[in-house]
Short mmCIF file of C-alpha atoms in Angstrom, two decimals:
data_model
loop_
_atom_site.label_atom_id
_atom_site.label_comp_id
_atom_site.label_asym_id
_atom_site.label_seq_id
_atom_site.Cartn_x
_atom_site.Cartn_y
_atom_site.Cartn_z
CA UNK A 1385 91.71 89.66 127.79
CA UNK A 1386 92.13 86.53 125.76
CA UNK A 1387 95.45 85.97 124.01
CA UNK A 1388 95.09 83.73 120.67
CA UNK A 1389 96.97 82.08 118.69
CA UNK A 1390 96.69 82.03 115.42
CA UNK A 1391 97.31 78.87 113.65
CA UNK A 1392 97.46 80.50 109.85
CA UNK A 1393 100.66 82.87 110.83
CA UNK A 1394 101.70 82.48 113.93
CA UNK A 1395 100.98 85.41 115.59
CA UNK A 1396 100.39 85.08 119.35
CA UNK A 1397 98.24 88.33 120.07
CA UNK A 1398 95.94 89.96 121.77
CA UNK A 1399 91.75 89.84 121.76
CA UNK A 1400 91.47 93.50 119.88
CA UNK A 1401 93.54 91.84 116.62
CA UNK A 1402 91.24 88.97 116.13
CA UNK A 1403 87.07 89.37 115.30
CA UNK A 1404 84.76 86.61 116.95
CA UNK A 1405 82.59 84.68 114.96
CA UNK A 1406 80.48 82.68 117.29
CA UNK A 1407 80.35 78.54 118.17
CA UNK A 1408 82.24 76.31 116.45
CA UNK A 1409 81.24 72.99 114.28
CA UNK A 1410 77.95 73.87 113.50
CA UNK A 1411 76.00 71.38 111.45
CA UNK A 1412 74.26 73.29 108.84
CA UNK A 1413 71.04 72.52 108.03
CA UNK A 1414 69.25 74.23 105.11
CA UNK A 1415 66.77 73.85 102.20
CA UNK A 1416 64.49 70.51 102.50
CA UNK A 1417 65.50 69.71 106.28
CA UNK A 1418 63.04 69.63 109.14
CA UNK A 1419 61.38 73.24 110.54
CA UNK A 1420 63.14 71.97 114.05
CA UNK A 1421 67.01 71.20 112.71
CA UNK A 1422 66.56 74.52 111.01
CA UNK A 1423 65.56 76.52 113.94
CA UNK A 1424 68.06 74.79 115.96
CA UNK A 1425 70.57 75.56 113.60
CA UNK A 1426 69.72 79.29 113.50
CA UNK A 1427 69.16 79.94 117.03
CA UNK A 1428 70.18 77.28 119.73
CA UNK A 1429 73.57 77.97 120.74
CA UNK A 1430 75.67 76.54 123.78
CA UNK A 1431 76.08 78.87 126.49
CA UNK A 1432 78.11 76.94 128.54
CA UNK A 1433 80.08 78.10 131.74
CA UNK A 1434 83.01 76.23 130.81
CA UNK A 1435 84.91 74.72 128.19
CA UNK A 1436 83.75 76.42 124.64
CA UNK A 1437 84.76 75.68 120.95
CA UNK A 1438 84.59 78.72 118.57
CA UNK A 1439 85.43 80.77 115.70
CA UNK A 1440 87.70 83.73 115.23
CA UNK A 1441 89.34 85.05 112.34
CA UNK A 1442 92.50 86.99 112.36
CA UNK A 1443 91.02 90.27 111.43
CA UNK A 1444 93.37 92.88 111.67
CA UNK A 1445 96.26 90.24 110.68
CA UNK A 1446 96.36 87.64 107.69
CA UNK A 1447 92.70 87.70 107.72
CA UNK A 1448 92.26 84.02 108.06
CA UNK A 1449 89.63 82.03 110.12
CA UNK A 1450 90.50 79.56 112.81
CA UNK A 1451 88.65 77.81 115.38
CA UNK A 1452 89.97 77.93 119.43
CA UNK A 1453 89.12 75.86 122.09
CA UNK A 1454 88.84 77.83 125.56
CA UNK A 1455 87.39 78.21 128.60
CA UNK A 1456 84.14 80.73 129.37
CA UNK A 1457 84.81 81.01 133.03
CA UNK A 1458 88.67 81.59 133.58
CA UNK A 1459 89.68 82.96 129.52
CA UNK A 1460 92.07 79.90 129.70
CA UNK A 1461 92.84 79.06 125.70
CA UNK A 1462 93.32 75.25 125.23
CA UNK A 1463 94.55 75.76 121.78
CA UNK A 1464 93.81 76.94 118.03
CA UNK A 1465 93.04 74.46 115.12
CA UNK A 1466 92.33 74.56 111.60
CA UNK A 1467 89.07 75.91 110.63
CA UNK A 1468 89.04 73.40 107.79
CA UNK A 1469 87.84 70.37 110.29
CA UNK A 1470 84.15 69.88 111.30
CA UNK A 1471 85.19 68.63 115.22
CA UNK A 1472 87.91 69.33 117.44
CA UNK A 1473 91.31 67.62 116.55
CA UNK A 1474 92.35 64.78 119.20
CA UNK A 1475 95.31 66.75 121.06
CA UNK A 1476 93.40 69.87 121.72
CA UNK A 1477 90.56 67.06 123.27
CA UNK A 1478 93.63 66.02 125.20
CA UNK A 1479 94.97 69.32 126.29
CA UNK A 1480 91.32 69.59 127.59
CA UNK A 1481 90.75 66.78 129.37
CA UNK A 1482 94.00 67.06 131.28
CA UNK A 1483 93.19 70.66 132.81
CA UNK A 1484 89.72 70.47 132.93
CA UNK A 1485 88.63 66.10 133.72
CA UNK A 1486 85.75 65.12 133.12
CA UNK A 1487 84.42 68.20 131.47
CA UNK A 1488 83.02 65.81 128.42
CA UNK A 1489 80.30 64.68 131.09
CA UNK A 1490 79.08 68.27 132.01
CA UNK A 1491 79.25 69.21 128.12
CA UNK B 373 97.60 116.84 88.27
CA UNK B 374 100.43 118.82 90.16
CA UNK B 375 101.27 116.89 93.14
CA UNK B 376 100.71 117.98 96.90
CA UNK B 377 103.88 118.44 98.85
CA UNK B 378 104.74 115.19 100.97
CA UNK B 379 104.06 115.77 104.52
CA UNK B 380 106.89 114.88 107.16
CA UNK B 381 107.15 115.38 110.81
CA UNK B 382 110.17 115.48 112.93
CA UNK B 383 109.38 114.80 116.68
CA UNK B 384 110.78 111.73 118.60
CA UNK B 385 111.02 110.13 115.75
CA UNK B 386 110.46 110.97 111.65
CA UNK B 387 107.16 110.67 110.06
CA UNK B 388 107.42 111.13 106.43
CA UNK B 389 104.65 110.63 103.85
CA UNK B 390 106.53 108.55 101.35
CA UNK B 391 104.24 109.86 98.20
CA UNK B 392 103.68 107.75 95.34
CA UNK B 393 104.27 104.00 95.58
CA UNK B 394 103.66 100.76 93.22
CA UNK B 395 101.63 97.74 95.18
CA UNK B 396 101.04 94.73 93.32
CA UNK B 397 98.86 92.04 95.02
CA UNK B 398 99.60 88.25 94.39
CA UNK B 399 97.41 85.87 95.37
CA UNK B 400 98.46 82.10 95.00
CA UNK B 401 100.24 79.08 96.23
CA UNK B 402 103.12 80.88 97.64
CA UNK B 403 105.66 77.96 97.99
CA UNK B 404 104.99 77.07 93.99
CA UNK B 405 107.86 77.30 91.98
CA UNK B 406 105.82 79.35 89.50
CA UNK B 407 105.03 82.01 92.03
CA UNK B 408 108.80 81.87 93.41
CA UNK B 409 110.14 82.39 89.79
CA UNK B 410 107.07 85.44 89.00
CA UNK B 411 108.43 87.29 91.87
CA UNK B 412 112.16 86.59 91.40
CA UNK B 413 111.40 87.27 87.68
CA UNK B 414 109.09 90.86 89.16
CA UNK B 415 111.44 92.40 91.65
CA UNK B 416 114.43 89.86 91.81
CA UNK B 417 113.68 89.15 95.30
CA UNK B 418 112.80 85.67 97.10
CA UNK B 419 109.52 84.78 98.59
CA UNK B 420 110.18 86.22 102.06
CA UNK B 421 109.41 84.22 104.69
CA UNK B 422 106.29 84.10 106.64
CA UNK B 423 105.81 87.58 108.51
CA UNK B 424 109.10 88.08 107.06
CA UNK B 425 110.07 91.13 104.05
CA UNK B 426 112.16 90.80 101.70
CA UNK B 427 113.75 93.88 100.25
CA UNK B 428 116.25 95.21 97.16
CA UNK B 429 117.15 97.76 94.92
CA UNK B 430 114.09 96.88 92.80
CA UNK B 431 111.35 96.96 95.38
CA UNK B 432 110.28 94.78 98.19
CA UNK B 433 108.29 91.77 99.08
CA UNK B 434 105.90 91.98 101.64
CA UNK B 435 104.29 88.61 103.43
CA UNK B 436 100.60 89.60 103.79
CA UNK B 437 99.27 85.83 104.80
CA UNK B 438 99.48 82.56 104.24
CA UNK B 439 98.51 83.10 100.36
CA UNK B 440 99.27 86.76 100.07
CA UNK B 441 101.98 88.84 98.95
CA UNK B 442 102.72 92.26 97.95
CA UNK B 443 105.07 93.75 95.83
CA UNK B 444 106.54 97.05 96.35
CA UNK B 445 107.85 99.04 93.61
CA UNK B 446 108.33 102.17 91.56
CA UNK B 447 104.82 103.72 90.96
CA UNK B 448 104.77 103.76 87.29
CA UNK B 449 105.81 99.98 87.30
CA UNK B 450 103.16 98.43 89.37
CA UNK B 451 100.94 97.87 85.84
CA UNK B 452 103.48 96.43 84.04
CA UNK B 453 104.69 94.05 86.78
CA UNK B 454 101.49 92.90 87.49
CA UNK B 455 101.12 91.97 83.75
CA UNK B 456 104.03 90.98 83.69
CA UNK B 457 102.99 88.16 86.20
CA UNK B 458 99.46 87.83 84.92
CA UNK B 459 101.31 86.23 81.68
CA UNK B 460 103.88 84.05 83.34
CA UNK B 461 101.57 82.54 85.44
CA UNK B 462 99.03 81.63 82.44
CA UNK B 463 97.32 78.72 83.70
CA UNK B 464 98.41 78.31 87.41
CA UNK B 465 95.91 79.84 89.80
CA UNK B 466 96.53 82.94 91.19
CA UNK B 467 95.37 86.29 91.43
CA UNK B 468 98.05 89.87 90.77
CA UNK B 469 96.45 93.30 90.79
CA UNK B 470 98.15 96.32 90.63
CA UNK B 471 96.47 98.11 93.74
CA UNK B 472 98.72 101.23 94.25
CA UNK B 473 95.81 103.21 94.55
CA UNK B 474 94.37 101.05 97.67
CA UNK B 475 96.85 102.46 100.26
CA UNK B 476 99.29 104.91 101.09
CA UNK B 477 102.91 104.35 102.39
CA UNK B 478 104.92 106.26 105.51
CA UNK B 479 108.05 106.04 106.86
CA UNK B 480 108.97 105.85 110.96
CA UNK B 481 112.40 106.23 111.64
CA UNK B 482 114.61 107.62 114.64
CA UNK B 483 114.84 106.40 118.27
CA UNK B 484 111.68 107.03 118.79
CA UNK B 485 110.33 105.17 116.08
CA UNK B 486 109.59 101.60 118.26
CA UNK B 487 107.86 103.67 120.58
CA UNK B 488 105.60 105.63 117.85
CA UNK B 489 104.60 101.98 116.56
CA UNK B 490 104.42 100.87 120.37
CA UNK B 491 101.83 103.07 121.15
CA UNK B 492 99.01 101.72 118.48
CA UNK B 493 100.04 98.06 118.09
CA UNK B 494 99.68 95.31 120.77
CA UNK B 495 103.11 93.84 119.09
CA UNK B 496 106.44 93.29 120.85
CA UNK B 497 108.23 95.87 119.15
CA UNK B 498 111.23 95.08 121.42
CA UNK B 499 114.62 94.99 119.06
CA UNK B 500 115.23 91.32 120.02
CA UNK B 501 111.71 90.36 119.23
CA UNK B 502 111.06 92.67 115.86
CA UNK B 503 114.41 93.59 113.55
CA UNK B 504 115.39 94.07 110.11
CA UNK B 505 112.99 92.22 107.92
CA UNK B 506 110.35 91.58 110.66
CA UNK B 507 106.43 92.48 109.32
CA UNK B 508 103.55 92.39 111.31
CA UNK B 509 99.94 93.35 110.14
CA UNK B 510 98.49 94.30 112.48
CA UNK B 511 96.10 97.72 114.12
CA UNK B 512 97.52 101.05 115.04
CA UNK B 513 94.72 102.37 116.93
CA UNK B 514 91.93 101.29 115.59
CA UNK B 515 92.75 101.24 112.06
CA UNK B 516 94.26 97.74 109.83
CA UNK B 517 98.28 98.75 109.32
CA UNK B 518 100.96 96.81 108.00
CA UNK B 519 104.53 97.53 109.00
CA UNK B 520 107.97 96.07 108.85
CA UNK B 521 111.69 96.81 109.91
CA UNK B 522 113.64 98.39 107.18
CA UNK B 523 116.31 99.05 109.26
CA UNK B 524 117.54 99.90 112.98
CA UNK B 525 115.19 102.31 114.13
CA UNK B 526 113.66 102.06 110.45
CA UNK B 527 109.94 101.24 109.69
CA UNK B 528 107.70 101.91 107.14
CA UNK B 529 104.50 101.29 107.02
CA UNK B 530 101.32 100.78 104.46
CA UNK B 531 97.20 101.53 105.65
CA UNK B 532 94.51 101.72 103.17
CA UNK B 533 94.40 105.39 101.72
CA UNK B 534 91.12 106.33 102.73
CA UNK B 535 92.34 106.27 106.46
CA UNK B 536 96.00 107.56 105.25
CA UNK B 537 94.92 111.42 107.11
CA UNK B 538 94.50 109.76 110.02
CA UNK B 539 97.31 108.11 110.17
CA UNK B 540 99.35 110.49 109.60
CA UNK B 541 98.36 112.61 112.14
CA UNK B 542 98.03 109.56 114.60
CA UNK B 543 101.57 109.43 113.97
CA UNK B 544 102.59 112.55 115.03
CA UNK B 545 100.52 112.59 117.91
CA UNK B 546 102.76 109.80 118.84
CA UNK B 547 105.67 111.11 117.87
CA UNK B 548 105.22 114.44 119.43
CA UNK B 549 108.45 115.83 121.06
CA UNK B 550 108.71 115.33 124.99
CA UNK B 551 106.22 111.56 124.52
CA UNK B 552 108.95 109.34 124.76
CA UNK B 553 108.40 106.47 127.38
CA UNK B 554 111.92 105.21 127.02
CA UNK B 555 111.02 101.79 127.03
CA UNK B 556 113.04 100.45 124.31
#
């Protein structure tokens, strides 16, 4: 069971309050852009066993999105963040790199 | 339209339908002094903090989220409150509907009542961690809820109406005489 954080309120709770929505900092690409970078941005999706940047929105709480930074294998949380940034702030990069180093390498 | 007889169950704790109930929405920049003034001006209550209620002999304030708040008040006031607002906020952006109709209000109270909440909500309902004033929104079962501390051993609580059945009767499930865990 993960326990999040949610940035917007506050809350510290459980998986069953929140709603996933899938990996983080996706870089959209839509009308006019190459048949590739649009499949890719449809369908190709890290799967990594590891560290793992994604959404979640507070679902059953104050409803807002957030993005969290945790880890596939162990359900370690590294930290929540804004959703309104397009890549991972520096001190959840830091968090990361001290309890999982040299996990940039592997990513 | 005659209205049907408020339920009410007494177990380990009280379950009580609390019937008819104003809810105004307000959307907005919550720390504005427009909005603080609208709701001062609404209910005479502050902005309450965040996941916080504030509460008075006019109504209540509820924190919904970070942009969110609802006003609690008499049912035949909720219209005129929320026009009330609508006009004093001409020109600021923000959003008050009166949404009485959306959901339906019950109160928990006795020693049982932590434990009635306890059993649907993954929240520390532990006295030191959620008193007078406290608000979480949050699931009781599997259904959205909203609750806060009225009181000790007071809650009430708001879900959307067309689940209201349910929760009534999840409630009393809960509540049901001989269930208590005695954890709190």
């Amino acid at each position: 069971m993960l326990i999040l954080t949610c940035p917007c309120c506050g809350v510290t709770g459980e998986e069953t309050e929140f709603h996933p929505g899938g990996e983080a900092h996706l870089k959209r690409f839509g009308p006019g852009s190459e048949d590739g970078e649009f499949t890719a941005y449809l369908f190709d999706r890290k799967n990594p066993r590891g560290v793992h940047f994604e959404r979640w929105r507070h679902a059953f709480g104050c409803g807002k999105w957030f993005h969290a930074a945790r880890c596939t294998a162990t359900l370690e949380v590294f930290g929540t963040y804004s959703a309104r940034v397009s890549a991972p702030p520096e001190e959840i990069l830091a968090m990361i790199r001290a309890r999982r180093p040299g996990w940039e390498a592997s990513a | 339209m005659a209205q049907a007889a408020l339920r009410r169950f007494s177990g380990e704790a009280l379950i009580e339908e609390a019937g008819p109930t104003g809810m105004v929405t307000l959307r907005g920049t919550l720390r504005s002094g427009a909005i603080l003034s609208a709701v001062q001006g609404a209910v005479g209550l502050r902005v309450p903090e965040v996941r916080r209620a504030e509460s008075g002999p006019r109504g209540s304030v509820l924190w919904m989220s970070p942009d969110e708040l609802m006003l609690i008040c008499e049912a035949g006031e909720a219209a005129g409150i929320a026009a009330g607002i609508t006009e004093r906020l001409a020109g600021e952006h923000f959003l008050a509907l009166d949404l009485s109709s959306a959901r339906s209000r019950f109160r928990i109270s006795g020693a049982g009542a932590r434990e009635v909440l306890a059993k649907g909500a993954p929240v520390d309902l532990a006295p030191r961690a959620f008193g007078p004033g406290d608000l979480r929104r949050t699931r009781l079962g599997s259904v959205a809820v909203a609750f806060w501390c009225t009181g000790p051993d007071m809650f009430e609580l708001i879900c959307f109406r067309s689940v209201a059945d349910h929760v009534y009767e999840w409630l009393c499930l809960a509540a049901r005489p001989g269930g208590r865990v005695h954890l709190y």
